[in-house]
Amino acid sequence: MRFMKFIHLSDLHLGKNVNGFSMTEDQKYILIKILNVIDEEEPDGVLIAGDVYDKSIPSVEAVKLFDDFLSRLAKRGLQVFIISGNHDSPERLSFAADLIGQSGIHISQVYNGKVRAIPLTDEYGQVNVYMLPFIKPVHVRNIFPEENIESYTDGIRTAISHMDIDEKQRNIILTHQFVTGAQCAGSEEILVGGSDNVSAAVFDRFDYVALGHIHKAQQVGEERIRYCGTPLKYSFSEAKHHKSVSIVELKEKGNLEVRTVNLVPRHDMRELVGTYEELTNRKNYEGTAVEDYLRITLTDEEDILDAMAKLRIIYPNLMLLRYDNMRTRENSMTTQVQDTENKTPLELLQEFYELQNNQPMGEEQTAFCTELIEKIWGNKS
């Protein structure tokens, strides 16, 4: 019998720069690889669970890249479901959504309390797809002021409770949240203290939960609750990850299979450790992928003059350079050259606040700074 098959993607972060390097060409390359997987798998639909862009006001180049990808999907006659993530502007992403939806490209609207199901049919019956964009408790509280909404879990639970869900049928939800129990990659924007956690229990009524937000592919407790991860590595905290797309197959109610297809990038992201002499010795690097994105840790006891420029002659995509030696270990730290990528702006601000005030930032101050940072970064061209 013919069953329903989906490709689950998320966190494309189109237009992203990593340590000063534009990822656009790498993103073009990996989107073609994804299209190759789609052609091989012949799915019924594609689920894109948020953070399409890296900024709420994406570059023209990023918009063109996504437009080309969607055009290619539409030409294949696929049903495509897209929600906005915390990096996206829901208003911009959903522009002309009703008109575009006629071509099979379905984009979540700005959340207004109404999330309608988009039905698909196979030989087992109906599959309903619900698209719930990234929302905060305040968004839901403004629409349902009579509800007691204090946490992210309360917000998502309330949003789902106002959906018309037939539990006898198969139901899928796309959403972009941090579900409790997920393993972070270190490069996501997660609130300190886990106040943005959402309990997996709120998704009990769904046969598959297509999640976005966490960059590491994983299931959360059950196979049916899954992050597909980013298609590319966007941080050295992800250097050991294996990037993939998730293939979701729904047969009769209760019969779900999920597997992955690996994605091989144009440039991998790796770490190298050694002395300057070792890393510049031809026999040590000849035949290796010297054009990968690299973070190099030099173990020389003395700093190498102009090491970054010299190493880039061999490793043109060297992103970060640091030292690890007796001096740095005695100082209980590794001196990092151009390496702030593992700390978010909020973390840096919190460290500065605590240094100046001899006490950690409070919840209200953290919330204010988070909102301010989102506005600043969101409007940065």
Short mmCIF file of N, CA and C in Angstrom, two decimals, residues 106-193:
data_model
loop_
_atom_site.label_atom_id
_atom_site.label_comp_id
_atom_site.label_asym_id
_atom_site.label_seq_id
_atom_site.Cartn_x
_atom_site.Cartn_y
_atom_site.Cartn_z
N HIS A 106 3.12 25.70 1.56
CA HIS A 106 2.32 26.18 2.69
C HIS A 106 3.22 26.83 3.73
N ILE A 107 2.95 28.10 4.06
CA ILE A 107 3.78 28.85 5.00
C ILE A 107 2.91 29.29 6.17
N SER A 108 3.41 29.09 7.38
CA SER A 108 2.65 29.47 8.57
C SER A 108 2.41 30.97 8.60
N GLN A 109 1.21 31.34 9.02
CA GLN A 109 0.87 32.75 9.18
C GLN A 109 1.41 33.24 10.52
N VAL A 110 1.41 34.56 10.70
CA VAL A 110 1.71 35.11 12.02
C VAL A 110 0.70 34.53 13.00
N TYR A 111 1.16 34.04 14.14
CA TYR A 111 0.26 33.32 15.05
C TYR A 111 -0.89 34.21 15.53
N ASN A 112 -2.11 33.74 15.30
CA ASN A 112 -3.31 34.47 15.71
C ASN A 112 -4.27 33.61 16.52
N GLY A 113 -3.77 32.48 17.00
CA GLY A 113 -4.61 31.58 17.80
C GLY A 113 -5.31 30.52 16.99
N LYS A 114 -5.26 30.64 15.65
CA LYS A 114 -5.93 29.67 14.78
C LYS A 114 -4.89 28.93 13.95
N VAL A 115 -4.73 27.65 14.21
CA VAL A 115 -3.82 26.82 13.44
C VAL A 115 -4.65 25.71 12.80
N ARG A 116 -4.90 25.85 11.51
CA ARG A 116 -5.75 24.89 10.82
C ARG A 116 -4.92 23.74 10.26
N ALA A 117 -5.54 22.59 10.15
CA ALA A 117 -4.88 21.42 9.59
C ALA A 117 -4.88 21.50 8.07
N ILE A 118 -3.78 21.07 7.47
CA ILE A 118 -3.72 20.90 6.01
C ILE A 118 -3.73 19.40 5.76
N PRO A 119 -4.81 18.89 5.16
CA PRO A 119 -4.96 17.43 5.02
C PRO A 119 -4.28 16.88 3.77
N LEU A 120 -3.68 15.71 3.92
CA LEU A 120 -3.16 14.92 2.82
C LEU A 120 -3.76 13.53 2.93
N THR A 121 -3.80 12.81 1.84
CA THR A 121 -4.45 11.50 1.86
C THR A 121 -3.59 10.44 1.19
N ASP A 122 -3.51 9.28 1.83
CA ASP A 122 -2.89 8.11 1.21
C ASP A 122 -3.84 6.93 1.36
N GLU A 123 -3.37 5.72 1.11
CA GLU A 123 -4.26 4.56 1.15
C GLU A 123 -4.67 4.16 2.56
N TYR A 124 -4.02 4.75 3.55
CA TYR A 124 -4.40 4.48 4.95
C TYR A 124 -5.38 5.53 5.47
N GLY A 125 -5.66 6.54 4.68
CA GLY A 125 -6.59 7.58 5.13
C GLY A 125 -5.96 8.96 5.10
N GLN A 126 -6.32 9.78 6.07
CA GLN A 126 -5.94 11.19 6.08
C GLN A 126 -4.78 11.45 7.05
N VAL A 127 -3.88 12.32 6.61
CA VAL A 127 -2.80 12.83 7.46
C VAL A 127 -2.98 14.34 7.56
N ASN A 128 -3.07 14.85 8.77
CA ASN A 128 -3.28 16.28 8.98
C ASN A 128 -1.98 16.93 9.45
N VAL A 129 -1.58 18.00 8.75
CA VAL A 129 -0.34 18.70 9.08
C VAL A 129 -0.69 20.05 9.70
N TYR A 130 -0.18 20.27 10.93
CA TYR A 130 -0.40 21.53 11.65
C TYR A 130 0.92 22.29 11.70
N MET A 131 0.87 23.58 11.42
CA MET A 131 2.07 24.41 11.41
C MET A 131 2.00 25.46 12.52
N LEU A 132 2.80 25.25 13.57
CA LEU A 132 2.83 26.16 14.71
C LEU A 132 4.18 26.87 14.73
N PRO A 133 4.25 28.13 14.32
CA PRO A 133 5.54 28.84 14.28
C PRO A 133 6.10 29.07 15.68
N PHE A 134 7.32 29.56 15.72
CA PHE A 134 7.93 29.89 17.01
C PHE A 134 7.09 30.94 17.72
N ILE A 135 6.70 30.63 18.94
CA ILE A 135 5.92 31.57 19.75
C ILE A 135 6.46 31.59 21.17
N LYS A 136 6.25 32.72 21.81
CA LYS A 136 6.59 32.89 23.22
C LYS A 136 5.29 32.92 24.04
N PRO A 137 5.38 32.69 25.34
CA PRO A 137 4.17 32.74 26.17
C PRO A 137 3.36 34.02 26.00
N VAL A 138 4.07 35.16 25.83
CA VAL A 138 3.35 36.43 25.71
C VAL A 138 2.48 36.46 24.46
N HIS A 139 2.93 35.81 23.37
CA HIS A 139 2.13 35.79 22.15
C HIS A 139 0.79 35.10 22.38
N VAL A 140 0.84 33.98 23.09
CA VAL A 140 -0.38 33.21 23.34
C VAL A 140 -1.25 33.91 24.38
N ARG A 141 -0.61 34.49 25.37
CA ARG A 141 -1.35 35.19 26.43
C ARG A 141 -2.12 36.37 25.87
N ASN A 142 -1.57 37.05 24.89
CA ASN A 142 -2.26 38.20 24.29
C ASN A 142 -3.53 37.77 23.55
N ILE A 143 -3.54 36.56 23.02
CA ILE A 143 -4.70 36.07 22.27
C ILE A 143 -5.71 35.39 23.18
N PHE A 144 -5.20 34.71 24.21
CA PHE A 144 -6.08 34.00 25.15
C PHE A 144 -5.83 34.53 26.57
N PRO A 145 -6.24 35.78 26.84
CA PRO A 145 -5.96 36.39 28.15
C PRO A 145 -6.63 35.67 29.32
N GLU A 146 -7.66 34.88 29.02
CA GLU A 146 -8.35 34.16 30.09
C GLU A 146 -7.58 32.94 30.56
N GLU A 147 -6.59 32.51 29.79
CA GLU A 147 -5.81 31.32 30.13
C GLU A 147 -4.65 31.69 31.07
N ASN A 148 -4.29 30.74 31.91
CA ASN A 148 -3.16 30.93 32.83
C ASN A 148 -1.88 30.47 32.13
N ILE A 149 -1.15 31.41 31.57
CA ILE A 149 0.03 31.09 30.76
C ILE A 149 1.24 31.78 31.39
N GLU A 150 2.08 31.00 32.06
CA GLU A 150 3.27 31.52 32.71
C GLU A 150 4.56 31.04 32.06
N SER A 151 4.52 29.90 31.40
CA SER A 151 5.74 29.28 30.88
C SER A 151 5.58 28.97 29.39
N TYR A 152 6.68 28.57 28.78
CA TYR A 152 6.64 28.13 27.38
C TYR A 152 5.77 26.89 27.24
N THR A 153 5.85 25.98 28.20
CA THR A 153 4.98 24.80 28.16
C THR A 153 3.52 25.19 28.20
N ASP A 154 3.17 26.15 29.07
CA ASP A 154 1.78 26.64 29.13
C ASP A 154 1.36 27.21 27.78
N GLY A 155 2.26 27.98 27.16
CA GLY A 155 1.92 28.61 25.90
C GLY A 155 1.66 27.60 24.80
N ILE A 156 2.55 26.61 24.65
CA ILE A 156 2.37 25.60 23.61
C ILE A 156 1.16 24.73 23.90
N ARG A 157 0.97 24.36 25.18
CA ARG A 157 -0.20 23.54 25.53
C ARG A 157 -1.49 24.27 25.19
N THR A 158 -1.54 25.56 25.49
CA THR A 158 -2.75 26.35 25.19
C THR A 158 -2.97 26.45 23.69
N ALA A 159 -1.90 26.70 22.95
CA ALA A 159 -2.03 26.80 21.49
C ALA A 159 -2.57 25.49 20.90
N ILE A 160 -2.06 24.36 21.39
CA ILE A 160 -2.51 23.06 20.88
C ILE A 160 -3.94 22.77 21.30
N SER A 161 -4.31 23.20 22.50
CA SER A 161 -5.67 22.93 22.98
C SER A 161 -6.73 23.62 22.13
N HIS A 162 -6.34 24.66 21.41
CA HIS A 162 -7.28 25.38 20.54
C HIS A 162 -7.21 24.90 19.09
N MET A 163 -6.52 23.80 18.84
CA MET A 163 -6.52 23.19 17.52
C MET A 163 -7.60 22.10 17.48
N ASP A 164 -8.23 21.96 16.35
CA ASP A 164 -9.25 20.93 16.16
C ASP A 164 -8.54 19.66 15.67
N ILE A 165 -8.25 18.74 16.61
CA ILE A 165 -7.45 17.56 16.31
C ILE A 165 -8.30 16.30 16.41
N ASP A 166 -8.36 15.55 15.33
CA ASP A 166 -9.04 14.26 15.33
C ASP A 166 -8.00 13.18 15.61
N GLU A 167 -7.98 12.66 16.82
CA GLU A 167 -6.94 11.72 17.23
C GLU A 167 -7.09 10.34 16.59
N LYS A 168 -8.19 10.11 15.90
CA LYS A 168 -8.34 8.85 15.19
C LYS A 168 -7.53 8.86 13.88
N GLN A 169 -7.25 10.07 13.42
CA GLN A 169 -6.46 10.21 12.21
C GLN A 169 -4.99 10.41 12.57
N ARG A 170 -4.13 10.40 11.58
CA ARG A 170 -2.70 10.65 11.82
C ARG A 170 -2.44 12.16 11.74
N ASN A 171 -1.70 12.65 12.73
CA ASN A 171 -1.48 14.09 12.84
C ASN A 171 -0.01 14.41 13.01
N ILE A 172 0.43 15.42 12.27
CA ILE A 172 1.81 15.91 12.32
C ILE A 172 1.79 17.37 12.74
N ILE A 173 2.74 17.75 13.57
CA ILE A 173 2.89 19.17 13.90
C ILE A 173 4.32 19.59 13.64
N LEU A 174 4.48 20.75 13.01
CA LEU A 174 5.78 21.41 12.88
C LEU A 174 5.83 22.50 13.93
N THR A 175 6.90 22.55 14.70
CA THR A 175 7.05 23.64 15.66
C THR A 175 8.53 23.87 15.92
N HIS A 176 8.82 25.04 16.48
CA HIS A 176 10.21 25.46 16.65
C HIS A 176 10.40 25.88 18.10
N GLN A 177 10.80 24.91 18.92
CA GLN A 177 10.92 25.15 20.35
C GLN A 177 12.04 24.29 20.93
N PHE A 178 12.41 24.57 22.17
CA PHE A 178 13.39 23.77 22.89
C PHE A 178 12.63 22.80 23.79
N VAL A 179 12.55 21.54 23.37
CA VAL A 179 11.82 20.53 24.14
C VAL A 179 12.74 19.96 25.22
N THR A 180 12.21 19.87 26.43
CA THR A 180 12.99 19.38 27.56
C THR A 180 13.59 18.01 27.27
N GLY A 181 14.88 17.88 27.53
CA GLY A 181 15.57 16.62 27.29
C GLY A 181 16.43 16.62 26.06
N ALA A 182 16.26 17.62 25.19
CA ALA A 182 17.07 17.71 23.98
C ALA A 182 18.50 18.11 24.33
N GLN A 183 19.46 17.59 23.56
CA GLN A 183 20.87 17.92 23.75
C GLN A 183 21.24 19.08 22.84
N CYS A 184 21.65 20.19 23.43
CA CYS A 184 22.02 21.35 22.64
C CYS A 184 23.38 21.15 21.98
N ALA A 185 23.57 21.82 20.86
CA ALA A 185 24.87 21.76 20.18
C ALA A 185 25.81 22.81 20.73
N GLY A 186 25.27 23.83 21.38
CA GLY A 186 26.09 24.91 21.91
C GLY A 186 26.02 26.18 21.09
N SER A 187 25.40 26.08 19.92
CA SER A 187 25.33 27.25 19.03
C SER A 187 23.92 27.81 18.93
N GLU A 188 22.98 27.22 19.66
CA GLU A 188 21.60 27.72 19.60
C GLU A 188 21.41 28.87 20.58
N GLU A 189 20.34 29.62 20.39
CA GLU A 189 19.99 30.67 21.33
C GLU A 189 19.01 30.10 22.35
N ILE A 190 19.56 29.67 23.49
CA ILE A 190 18.77 29.06 24.55
C ILE A 190 18.80 29.97 25.76
N LEU A 191 17.65 30.15 26.40
CA LEU A 191 17.60 31.03 27.56
C LEU A 191 18.30 30.38 28.75
N VAL A 192 19.01 31.20 29.51
CA VAL A 192 19.71 30.72 30.69
C VAL A 192 18.71 30.17 31.70
N GLY A 193 19.05 29.02 32.27
CA GLY A 193 18.16 28.42 33.26
C GLY A 193 17.08 27.55 32.66
#
